[in-house]
PDB file of C-alpha atoms in Angstrom:
ATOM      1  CA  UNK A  24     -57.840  96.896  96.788  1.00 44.00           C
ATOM      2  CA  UNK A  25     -57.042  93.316  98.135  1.00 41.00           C
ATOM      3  CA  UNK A  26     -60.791  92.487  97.612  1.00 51.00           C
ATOM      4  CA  UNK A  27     -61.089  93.969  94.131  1.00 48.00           C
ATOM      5  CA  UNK A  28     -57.463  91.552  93.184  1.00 52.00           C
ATOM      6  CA  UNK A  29     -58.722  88.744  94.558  1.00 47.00           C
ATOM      7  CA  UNK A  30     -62.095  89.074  92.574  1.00 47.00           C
ATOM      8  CA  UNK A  31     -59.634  89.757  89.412  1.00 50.00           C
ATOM      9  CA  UNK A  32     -57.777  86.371  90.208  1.00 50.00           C
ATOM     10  CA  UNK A  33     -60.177  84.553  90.898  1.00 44.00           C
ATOM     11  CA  UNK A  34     -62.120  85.112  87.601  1.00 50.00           C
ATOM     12  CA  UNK A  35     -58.954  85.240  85.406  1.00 50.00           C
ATOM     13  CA  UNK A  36     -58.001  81.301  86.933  1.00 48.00           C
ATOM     14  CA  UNK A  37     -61.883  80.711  86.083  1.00 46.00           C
ATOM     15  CA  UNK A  38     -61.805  82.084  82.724  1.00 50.00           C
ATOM     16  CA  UNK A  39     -58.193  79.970  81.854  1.00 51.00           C
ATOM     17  CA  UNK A  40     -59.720  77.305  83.149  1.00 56.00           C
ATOM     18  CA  UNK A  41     -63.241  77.669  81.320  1.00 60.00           C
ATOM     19  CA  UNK A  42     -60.981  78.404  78.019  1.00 75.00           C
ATOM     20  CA  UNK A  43     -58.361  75.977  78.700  1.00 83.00           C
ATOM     21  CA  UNK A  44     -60.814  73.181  78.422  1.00 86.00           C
ATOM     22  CA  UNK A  45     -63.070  74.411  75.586  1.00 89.00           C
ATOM     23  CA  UNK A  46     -59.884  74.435  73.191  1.00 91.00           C
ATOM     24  CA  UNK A  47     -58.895  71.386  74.056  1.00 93.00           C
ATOM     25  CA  UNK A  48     -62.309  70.486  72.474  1.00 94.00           C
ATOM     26  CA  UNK A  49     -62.203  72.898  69.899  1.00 95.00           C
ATOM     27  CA  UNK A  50     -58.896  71.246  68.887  1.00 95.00           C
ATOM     28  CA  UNK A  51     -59.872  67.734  68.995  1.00 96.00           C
ATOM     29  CA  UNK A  52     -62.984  68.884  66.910  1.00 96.00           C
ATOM     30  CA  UNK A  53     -60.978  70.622  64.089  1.00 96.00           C
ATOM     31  CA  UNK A  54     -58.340  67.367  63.596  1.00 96.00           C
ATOM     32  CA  UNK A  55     -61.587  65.370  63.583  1.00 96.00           C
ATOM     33  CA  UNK A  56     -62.781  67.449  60.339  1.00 96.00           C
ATOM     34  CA  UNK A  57     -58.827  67.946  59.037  1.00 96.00           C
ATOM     35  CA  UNK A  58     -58.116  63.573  59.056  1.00 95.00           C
ATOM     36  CA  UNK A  59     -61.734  62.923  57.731  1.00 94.00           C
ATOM     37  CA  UNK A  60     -60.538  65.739  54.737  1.00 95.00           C
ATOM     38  CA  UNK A  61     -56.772  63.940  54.455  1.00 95.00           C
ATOM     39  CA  UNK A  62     -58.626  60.886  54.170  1.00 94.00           C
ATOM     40  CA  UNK A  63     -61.192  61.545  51.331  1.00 93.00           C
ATOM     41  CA  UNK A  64     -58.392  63.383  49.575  1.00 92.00           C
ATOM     42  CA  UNK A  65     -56.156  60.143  49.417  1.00 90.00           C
ATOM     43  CA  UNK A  66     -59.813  58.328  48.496  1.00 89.00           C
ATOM     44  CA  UNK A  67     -60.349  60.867  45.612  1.00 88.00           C
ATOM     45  CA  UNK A  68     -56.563  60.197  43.980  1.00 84.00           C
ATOM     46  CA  UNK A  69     -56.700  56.937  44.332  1.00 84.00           C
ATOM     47  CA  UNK A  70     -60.419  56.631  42.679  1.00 83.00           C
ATOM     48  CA  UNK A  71     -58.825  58.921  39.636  1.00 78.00           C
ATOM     49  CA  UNK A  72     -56.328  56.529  39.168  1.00 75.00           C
ATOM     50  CA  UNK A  73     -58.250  53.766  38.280  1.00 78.00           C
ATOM     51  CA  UNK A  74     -59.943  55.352  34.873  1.00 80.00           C
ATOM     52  CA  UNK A  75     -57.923  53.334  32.467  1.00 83.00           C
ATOM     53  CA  UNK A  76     -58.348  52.290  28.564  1.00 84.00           C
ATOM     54  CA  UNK A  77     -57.269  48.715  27.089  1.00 82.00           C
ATOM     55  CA  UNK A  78     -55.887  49.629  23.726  1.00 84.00           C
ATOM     56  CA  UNK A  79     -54.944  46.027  22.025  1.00 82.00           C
ATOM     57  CA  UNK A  80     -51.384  46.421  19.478  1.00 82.00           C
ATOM     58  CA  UNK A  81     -51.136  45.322  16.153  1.00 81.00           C
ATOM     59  CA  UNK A  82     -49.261  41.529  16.279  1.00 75.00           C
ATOM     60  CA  UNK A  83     -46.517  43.234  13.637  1.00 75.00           C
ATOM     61  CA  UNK A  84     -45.458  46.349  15.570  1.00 76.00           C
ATOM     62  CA  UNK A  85     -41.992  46.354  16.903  1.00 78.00           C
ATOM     63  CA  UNK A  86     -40.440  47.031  20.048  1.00 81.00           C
ATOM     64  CA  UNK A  87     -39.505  50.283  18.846  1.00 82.00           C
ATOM     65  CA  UNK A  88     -43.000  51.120  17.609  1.00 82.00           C
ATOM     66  CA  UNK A  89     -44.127  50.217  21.081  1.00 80.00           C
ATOM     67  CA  UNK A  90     -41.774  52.189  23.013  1.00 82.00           C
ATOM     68  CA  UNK A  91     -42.752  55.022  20.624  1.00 84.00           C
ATOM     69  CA  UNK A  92     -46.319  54.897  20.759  1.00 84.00           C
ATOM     70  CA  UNK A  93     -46.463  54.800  23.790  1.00 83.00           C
ATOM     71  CA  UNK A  94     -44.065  58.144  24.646  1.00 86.00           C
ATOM     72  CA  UNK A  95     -46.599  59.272  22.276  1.00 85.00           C
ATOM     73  CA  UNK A  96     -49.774  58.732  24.962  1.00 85.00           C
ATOM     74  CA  UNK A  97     -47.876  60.224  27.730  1.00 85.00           C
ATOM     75  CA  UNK A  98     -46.991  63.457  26.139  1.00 85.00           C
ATOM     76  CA  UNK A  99     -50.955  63.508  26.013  1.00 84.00           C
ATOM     77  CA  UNK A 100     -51.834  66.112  29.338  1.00 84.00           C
ATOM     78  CA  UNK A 101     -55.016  63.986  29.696  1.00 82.00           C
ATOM     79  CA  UNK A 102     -52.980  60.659  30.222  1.00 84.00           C
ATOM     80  CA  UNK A 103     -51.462  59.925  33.807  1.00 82.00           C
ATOM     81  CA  UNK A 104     -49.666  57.246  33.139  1.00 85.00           C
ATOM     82  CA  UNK A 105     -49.713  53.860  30.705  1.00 85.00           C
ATOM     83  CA  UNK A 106     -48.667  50.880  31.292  1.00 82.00           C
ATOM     84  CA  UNK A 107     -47.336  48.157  28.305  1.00 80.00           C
ATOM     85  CA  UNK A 108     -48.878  44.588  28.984  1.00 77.00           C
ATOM     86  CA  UNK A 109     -46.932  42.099  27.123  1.00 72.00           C
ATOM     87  CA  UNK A 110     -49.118  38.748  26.224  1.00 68.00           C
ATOM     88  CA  UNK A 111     -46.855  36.352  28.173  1.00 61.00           C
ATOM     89  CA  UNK A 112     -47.496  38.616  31.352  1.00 67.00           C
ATOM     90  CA  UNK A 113     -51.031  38.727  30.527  1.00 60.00           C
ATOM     91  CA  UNK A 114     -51.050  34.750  29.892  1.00 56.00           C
ATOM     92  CA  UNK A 115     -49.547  34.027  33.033  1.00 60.00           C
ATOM     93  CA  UNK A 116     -51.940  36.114  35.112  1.00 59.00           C
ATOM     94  CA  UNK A 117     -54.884  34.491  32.620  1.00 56.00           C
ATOM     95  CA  UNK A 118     -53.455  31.345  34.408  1.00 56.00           C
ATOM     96  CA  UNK A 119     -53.373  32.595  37.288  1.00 62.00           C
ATOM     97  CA  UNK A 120     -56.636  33.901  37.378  1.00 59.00           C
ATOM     98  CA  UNK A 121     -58.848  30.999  35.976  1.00 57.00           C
ATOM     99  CA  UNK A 122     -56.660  28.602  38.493  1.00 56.00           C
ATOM    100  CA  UNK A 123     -55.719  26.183  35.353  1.00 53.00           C
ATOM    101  CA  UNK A 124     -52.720  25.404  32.959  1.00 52.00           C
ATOM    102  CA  UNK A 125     -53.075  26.334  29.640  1.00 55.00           C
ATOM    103  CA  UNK A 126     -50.078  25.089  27.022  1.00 56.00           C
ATOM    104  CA  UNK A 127     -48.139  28.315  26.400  1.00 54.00           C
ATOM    105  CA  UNK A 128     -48.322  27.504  22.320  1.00 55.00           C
ATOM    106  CA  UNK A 129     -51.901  28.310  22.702  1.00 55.00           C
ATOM    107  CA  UNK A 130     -51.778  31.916  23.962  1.00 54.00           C
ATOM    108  CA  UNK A 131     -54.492  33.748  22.100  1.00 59.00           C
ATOM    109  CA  UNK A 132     -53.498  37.059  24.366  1.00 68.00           C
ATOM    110  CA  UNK A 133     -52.114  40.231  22.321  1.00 73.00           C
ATOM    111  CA  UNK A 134     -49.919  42.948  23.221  1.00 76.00           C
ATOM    112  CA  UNK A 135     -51.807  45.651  25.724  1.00 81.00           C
ATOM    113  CA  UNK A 136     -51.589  49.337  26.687  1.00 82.00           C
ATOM    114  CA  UNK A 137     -53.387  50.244  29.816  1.00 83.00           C
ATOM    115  CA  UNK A 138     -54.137  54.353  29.135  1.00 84.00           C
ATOM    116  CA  UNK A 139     -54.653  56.045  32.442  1.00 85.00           C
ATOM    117  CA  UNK A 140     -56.276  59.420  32.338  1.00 83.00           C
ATOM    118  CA  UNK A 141     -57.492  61.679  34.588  1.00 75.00           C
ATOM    119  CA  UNK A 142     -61.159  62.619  34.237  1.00 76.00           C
ATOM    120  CA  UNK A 143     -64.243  60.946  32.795  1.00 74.00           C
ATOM    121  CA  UNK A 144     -64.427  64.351  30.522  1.00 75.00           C
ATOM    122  CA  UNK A 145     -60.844  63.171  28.517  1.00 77.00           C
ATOM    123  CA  UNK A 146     -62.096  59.673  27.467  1.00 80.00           C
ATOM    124  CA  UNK A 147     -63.752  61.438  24.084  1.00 79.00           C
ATOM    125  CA  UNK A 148     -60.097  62.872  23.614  1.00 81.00           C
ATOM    126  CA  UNK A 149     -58.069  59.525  23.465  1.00 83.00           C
ATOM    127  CA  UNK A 150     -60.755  57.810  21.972  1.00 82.00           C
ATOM    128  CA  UNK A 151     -60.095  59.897  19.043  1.00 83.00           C
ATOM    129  CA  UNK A 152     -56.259  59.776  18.989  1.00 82.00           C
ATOM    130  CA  UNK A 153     -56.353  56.137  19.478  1.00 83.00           C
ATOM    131  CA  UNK A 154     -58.734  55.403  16.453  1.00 81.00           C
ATOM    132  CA  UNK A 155     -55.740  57.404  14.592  1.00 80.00           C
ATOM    133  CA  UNK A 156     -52.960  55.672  15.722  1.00 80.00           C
ATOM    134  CA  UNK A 157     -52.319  53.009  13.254  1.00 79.00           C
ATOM    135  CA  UNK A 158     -50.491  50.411  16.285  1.00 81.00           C
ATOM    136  CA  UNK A 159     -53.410  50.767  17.677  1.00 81.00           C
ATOM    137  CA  UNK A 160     -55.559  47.127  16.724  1.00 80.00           C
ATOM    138  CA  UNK A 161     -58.716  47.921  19.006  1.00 82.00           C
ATOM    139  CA  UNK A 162     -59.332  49.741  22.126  1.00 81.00           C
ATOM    140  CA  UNK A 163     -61.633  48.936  25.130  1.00 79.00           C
ATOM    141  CA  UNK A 164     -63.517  51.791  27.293  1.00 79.00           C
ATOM    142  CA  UNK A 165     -66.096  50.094  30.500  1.00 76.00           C
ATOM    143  CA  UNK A 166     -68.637  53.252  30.375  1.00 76.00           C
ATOM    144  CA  UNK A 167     -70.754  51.428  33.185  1.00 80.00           C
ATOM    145  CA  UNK A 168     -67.338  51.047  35.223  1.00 80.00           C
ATOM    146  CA  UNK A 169     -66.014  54.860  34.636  1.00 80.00           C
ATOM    147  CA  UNK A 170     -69.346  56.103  36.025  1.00 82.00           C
ATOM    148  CA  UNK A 171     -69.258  54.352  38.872  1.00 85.00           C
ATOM    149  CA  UNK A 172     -65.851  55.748  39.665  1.00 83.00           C
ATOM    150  CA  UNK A 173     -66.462  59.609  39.137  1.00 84.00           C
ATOM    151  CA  UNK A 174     -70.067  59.249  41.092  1.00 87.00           C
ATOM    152  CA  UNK A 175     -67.857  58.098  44.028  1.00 88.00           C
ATOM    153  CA  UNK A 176     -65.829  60.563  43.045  1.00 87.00           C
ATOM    154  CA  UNK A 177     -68.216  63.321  42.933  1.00 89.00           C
ATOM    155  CA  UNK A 178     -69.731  62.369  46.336  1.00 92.00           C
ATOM    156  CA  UNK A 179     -66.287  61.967  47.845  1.00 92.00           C
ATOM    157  CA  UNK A 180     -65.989  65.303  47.256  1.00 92.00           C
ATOM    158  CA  UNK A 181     -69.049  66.892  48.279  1.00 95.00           C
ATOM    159  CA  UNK A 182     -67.964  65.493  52.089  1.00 94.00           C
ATOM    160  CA  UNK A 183     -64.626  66.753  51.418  1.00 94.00           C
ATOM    161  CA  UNK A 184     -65.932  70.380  50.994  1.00 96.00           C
ATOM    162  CA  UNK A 185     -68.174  69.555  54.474  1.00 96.00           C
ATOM    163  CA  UNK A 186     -64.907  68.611  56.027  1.00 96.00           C
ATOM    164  CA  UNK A 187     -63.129  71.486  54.987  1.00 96.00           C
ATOM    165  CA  UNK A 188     -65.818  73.934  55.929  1.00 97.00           C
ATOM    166  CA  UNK A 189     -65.947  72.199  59.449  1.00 96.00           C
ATOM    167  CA  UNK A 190     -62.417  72.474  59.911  1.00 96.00           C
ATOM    168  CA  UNK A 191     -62.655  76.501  58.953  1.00 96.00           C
ATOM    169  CA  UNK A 192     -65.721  77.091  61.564  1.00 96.00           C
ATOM    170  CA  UNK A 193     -63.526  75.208  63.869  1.00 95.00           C
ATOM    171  CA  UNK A 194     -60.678  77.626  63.105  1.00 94.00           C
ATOM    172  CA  UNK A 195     -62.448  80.599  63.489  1.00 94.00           C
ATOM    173  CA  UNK A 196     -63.835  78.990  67.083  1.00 93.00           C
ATOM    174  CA  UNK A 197     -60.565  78.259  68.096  1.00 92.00           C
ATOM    175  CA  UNK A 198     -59.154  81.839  67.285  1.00 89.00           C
ATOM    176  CA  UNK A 199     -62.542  83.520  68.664  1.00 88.00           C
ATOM    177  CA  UNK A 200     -62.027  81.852  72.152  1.00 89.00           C
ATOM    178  CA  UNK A 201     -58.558  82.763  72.249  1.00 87.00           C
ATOM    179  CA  UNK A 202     -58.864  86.528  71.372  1.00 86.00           C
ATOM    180  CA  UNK A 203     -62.428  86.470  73.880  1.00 85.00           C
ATOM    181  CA  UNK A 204     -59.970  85.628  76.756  1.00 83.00           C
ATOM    182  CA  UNK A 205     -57.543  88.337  76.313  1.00 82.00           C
ATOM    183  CA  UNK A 206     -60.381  90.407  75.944  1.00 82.00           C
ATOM    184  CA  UNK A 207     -61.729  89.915  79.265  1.00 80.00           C
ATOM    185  CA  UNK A 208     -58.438  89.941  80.690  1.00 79.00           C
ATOM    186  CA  UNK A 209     -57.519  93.013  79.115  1.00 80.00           C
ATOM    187  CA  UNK A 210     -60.610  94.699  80.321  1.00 82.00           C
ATOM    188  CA  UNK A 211     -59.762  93.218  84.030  1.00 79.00           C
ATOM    189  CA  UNK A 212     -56.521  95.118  83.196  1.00 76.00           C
ATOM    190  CA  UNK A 213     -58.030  98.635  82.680  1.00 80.00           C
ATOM    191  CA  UNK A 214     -60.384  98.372  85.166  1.00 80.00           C
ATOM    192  CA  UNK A 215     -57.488  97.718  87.796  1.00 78.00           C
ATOM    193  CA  UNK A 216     -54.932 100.749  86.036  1.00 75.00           C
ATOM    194  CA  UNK A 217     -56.143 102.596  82.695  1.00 73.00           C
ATOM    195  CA  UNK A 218     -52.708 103.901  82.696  1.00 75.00           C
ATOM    196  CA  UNK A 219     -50.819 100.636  82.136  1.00 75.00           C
ATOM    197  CA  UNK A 220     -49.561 100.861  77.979  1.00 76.00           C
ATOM    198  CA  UNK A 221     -48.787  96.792  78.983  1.00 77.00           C
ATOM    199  CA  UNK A 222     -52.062  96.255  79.282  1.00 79.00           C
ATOM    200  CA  UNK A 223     -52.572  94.470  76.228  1.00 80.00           C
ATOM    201  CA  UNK A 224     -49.477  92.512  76.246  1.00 81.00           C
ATOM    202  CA  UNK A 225     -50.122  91.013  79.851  1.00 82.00           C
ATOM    203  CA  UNK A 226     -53.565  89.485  79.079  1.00 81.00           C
ATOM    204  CA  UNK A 227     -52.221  88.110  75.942  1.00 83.00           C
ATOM    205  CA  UNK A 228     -49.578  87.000  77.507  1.00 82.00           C
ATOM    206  CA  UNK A 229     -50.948  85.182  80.389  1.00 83.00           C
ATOM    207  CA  UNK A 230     -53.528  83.413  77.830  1.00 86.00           C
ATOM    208  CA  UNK A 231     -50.744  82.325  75.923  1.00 88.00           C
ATOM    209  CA  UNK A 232     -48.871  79.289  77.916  1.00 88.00           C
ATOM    210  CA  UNK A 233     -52.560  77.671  78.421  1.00 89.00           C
ATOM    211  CA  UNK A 234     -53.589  78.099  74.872  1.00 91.00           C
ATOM    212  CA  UNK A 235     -50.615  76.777  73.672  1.00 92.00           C
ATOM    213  CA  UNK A 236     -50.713  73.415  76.130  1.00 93.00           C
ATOM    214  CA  UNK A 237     -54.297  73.254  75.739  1.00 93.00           C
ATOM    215  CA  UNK A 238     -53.740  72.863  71.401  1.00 94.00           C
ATOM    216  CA  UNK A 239     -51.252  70.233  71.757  1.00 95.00           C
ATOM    217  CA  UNK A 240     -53.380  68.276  74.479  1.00 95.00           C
ATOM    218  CA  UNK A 241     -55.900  67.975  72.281  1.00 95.00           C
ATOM    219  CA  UNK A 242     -54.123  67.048  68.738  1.00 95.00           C
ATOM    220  CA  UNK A 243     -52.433  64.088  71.031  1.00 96.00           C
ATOM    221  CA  UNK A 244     -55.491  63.347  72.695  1.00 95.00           C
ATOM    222  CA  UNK A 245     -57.379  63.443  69.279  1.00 96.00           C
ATOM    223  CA  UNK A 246     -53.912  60.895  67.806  1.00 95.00           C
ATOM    224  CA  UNK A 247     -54.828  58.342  70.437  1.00 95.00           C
ATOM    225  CA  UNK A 248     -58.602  58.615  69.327  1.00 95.00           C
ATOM    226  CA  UNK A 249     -57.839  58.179  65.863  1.00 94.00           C
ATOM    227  CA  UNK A 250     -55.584  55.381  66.512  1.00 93.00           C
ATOM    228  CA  UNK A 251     -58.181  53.610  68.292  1.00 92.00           C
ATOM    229  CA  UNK A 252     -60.896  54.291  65.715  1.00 91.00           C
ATOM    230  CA  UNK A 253     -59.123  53.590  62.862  1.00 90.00           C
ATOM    231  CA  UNK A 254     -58.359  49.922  64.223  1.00 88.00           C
ATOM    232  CA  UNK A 255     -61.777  49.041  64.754  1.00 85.00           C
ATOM    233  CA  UNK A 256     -63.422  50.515  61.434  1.00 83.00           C
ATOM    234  CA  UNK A 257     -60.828  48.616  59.732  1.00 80.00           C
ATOM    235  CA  UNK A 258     -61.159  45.286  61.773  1.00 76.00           C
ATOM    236  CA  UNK A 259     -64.834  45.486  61.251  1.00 68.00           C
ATOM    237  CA  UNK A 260     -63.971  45.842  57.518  1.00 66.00           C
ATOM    238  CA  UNK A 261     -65.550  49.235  57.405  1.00 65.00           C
ATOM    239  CA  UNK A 262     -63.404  51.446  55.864  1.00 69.00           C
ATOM    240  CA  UNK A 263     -60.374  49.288  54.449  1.00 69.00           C
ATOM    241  CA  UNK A 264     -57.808  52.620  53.057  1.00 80.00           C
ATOM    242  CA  UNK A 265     -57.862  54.194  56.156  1.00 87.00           C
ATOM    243  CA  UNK A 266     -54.666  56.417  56.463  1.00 90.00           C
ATOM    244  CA  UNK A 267     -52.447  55.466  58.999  1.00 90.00           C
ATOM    245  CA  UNK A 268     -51.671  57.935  62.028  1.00 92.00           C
ATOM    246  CA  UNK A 269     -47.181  58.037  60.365  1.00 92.00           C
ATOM    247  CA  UNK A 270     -49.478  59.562  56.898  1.00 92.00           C
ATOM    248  CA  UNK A 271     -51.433  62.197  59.421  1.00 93.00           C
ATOM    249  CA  UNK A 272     -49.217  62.705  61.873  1.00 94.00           C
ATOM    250  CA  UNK A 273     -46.522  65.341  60.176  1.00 94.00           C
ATOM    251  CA  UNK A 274     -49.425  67.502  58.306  1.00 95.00           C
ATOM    252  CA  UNK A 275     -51.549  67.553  61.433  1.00 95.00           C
ATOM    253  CA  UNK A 276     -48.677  68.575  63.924  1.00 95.00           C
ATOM    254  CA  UNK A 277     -47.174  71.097  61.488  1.00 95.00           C
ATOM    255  CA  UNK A 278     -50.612  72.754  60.764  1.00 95.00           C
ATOM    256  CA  UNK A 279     -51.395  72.754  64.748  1.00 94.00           C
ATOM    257  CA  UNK A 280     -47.857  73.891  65.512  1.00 95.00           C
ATOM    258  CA  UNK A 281     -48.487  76.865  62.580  1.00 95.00           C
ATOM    259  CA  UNK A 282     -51.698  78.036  64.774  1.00 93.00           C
ATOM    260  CA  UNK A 283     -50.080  78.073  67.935  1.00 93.00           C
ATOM    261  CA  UNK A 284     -47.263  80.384  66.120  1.00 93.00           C
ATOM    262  CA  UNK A 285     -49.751  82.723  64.895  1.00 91.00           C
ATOM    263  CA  UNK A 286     -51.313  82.919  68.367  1.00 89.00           C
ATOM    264  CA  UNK A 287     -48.001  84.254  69.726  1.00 89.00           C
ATOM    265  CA  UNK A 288     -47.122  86.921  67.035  1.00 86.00           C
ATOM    266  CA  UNK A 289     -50.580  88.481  67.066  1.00 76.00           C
ATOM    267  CA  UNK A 290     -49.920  92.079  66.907  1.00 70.00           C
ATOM    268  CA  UNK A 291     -50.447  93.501  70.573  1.00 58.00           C
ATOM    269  CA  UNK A 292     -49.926  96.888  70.237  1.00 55.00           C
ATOM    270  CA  UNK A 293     -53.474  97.745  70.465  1.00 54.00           C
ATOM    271  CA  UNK A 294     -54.506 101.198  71.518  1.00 48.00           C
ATOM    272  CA  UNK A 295     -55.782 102.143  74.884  1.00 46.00           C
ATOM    273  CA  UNK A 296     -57.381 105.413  76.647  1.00 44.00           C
ATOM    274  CA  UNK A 297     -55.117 106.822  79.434  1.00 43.00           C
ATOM    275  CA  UNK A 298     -56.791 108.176  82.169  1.00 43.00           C
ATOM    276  CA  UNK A 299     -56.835 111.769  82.598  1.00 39.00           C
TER     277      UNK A 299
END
């Protein structure tokens, strides 16, 4: 008997141990895949943010015309947001701009709305209801420009789909190593008393306090990392948007903290063959 519990120790310490530092990998792995998915997610927004419209006002439409009109383009679903450009604004930055002084009796600048809308697909939409709208002088759309926004877009999130398919396999590792060590502890279990109805319970249990050290040691250990990384892609002017660890941190630590809750209310009342 004292042979046969020593063997069983000495295994179950190997097997924690052998698990213990796998899902700290596993871990580190999946908030690689889950900050690389945050990341091209803020990309993505921000990229359908800049498809925009310069509609130019008639000189004689009031303020009230304005202010109406442009209520108007927002009720549209396809419009995010517009904003009104008056001409001295637009003078000023004109200024600004070109680095010169230009007497302000000579502004040549109109009135401007800057349409925002959401996908490449609603520009034939507004084009029609701003060729209707009669405050409407002309209207601007950069074809060559929106492209080049929903390619990014479109390849964006083709490695957002990667990501999120990475982070899955990595869930599925995580919870496949966990359940593979009460497994083998459970078996250890019967082979020591079939009779035991605990058995279950106990090699969940002792799998639990490691698994659950072993998750957080690798989200902070995969923080630092990040931290790290992040500084030098963006000193070497590599990747400029970067999110910073404050805009990971919460939705990282709740979703680890919601795996390591599911790990302790697994069921455990698993059935077992009593010895006769």
């Amino acid at each position: 008997m004292f042979n046969v519990n020593k063997r069983r120790e000495i295994k179950k310490f190997t097997g924690i141990k052998r698990g213990f530092l796998t899902i700290i990998a596993i871990t580190f792995t999946f908030n690689i895949f889950f900050a690389s998915f945050l990341n091209i997610s803020s990309q993505v927004n921000e990229l359908k943010g800049k498809n925009f419209i310069m509609a130019e006002l008639q000189s004689s439409l009031s303020q009230s015309n304005k202010e109406e009109l442009e209520q108007r383009l927002l009720s549209l679903k396809e419009v995010q947001k517009v904003i009104y450009i008056d001409s001295y604004t637009a003078f000023q930055d004109l200024q600004k701009n070109l680095g010169i002084v230009i007497p302000r009796g000579e502004n040549p600048l109109p009135d401007t709305l800057r349409i925002y809308f959401k996908k490449a697909e609603d520009v034939e939409k507004l084009q029609s209801v701003l060729e209707e709208s009669q405050g409407i002088k002309e209207f601007f759309i950069d074809g060559i420009y929106i492209s080049e926004i929903n390619n990014r877009v479109k390849v964006l999130n083709l490695f957002g789909i990667i990501f999120a398919v990475g982070m899955l396999c990595s869930l599925f590792t995580l919870s496949s190593i966990f359940k593979s060590q009460i497994e083998a502890d459970y078996l250890m279990n019967i082979i020591i008393d079939d009779t035991n109805p605990r058995n279950y319970i106990k090699a969940k249990n002792v799998n639990l306090l490691p698994f659950t050290v072993s998750t957080l040691i690798g989200l902070l250990t995969f923080f630092n990392f990040y931290v790290i990384i992040r500084k030098g892609l963006i000193k070497g002017s590599i990747f400029m948007d970067l999110l910073s660890l404050l805009q990971i941190f919460y939705i990282q630590t709740g979703v680890t903290i919601f795996v390591i809750i599911l790990a302790w209310f697994i069921p455990t009342n698993r059935k077992i063959g009593v010895r006769k």
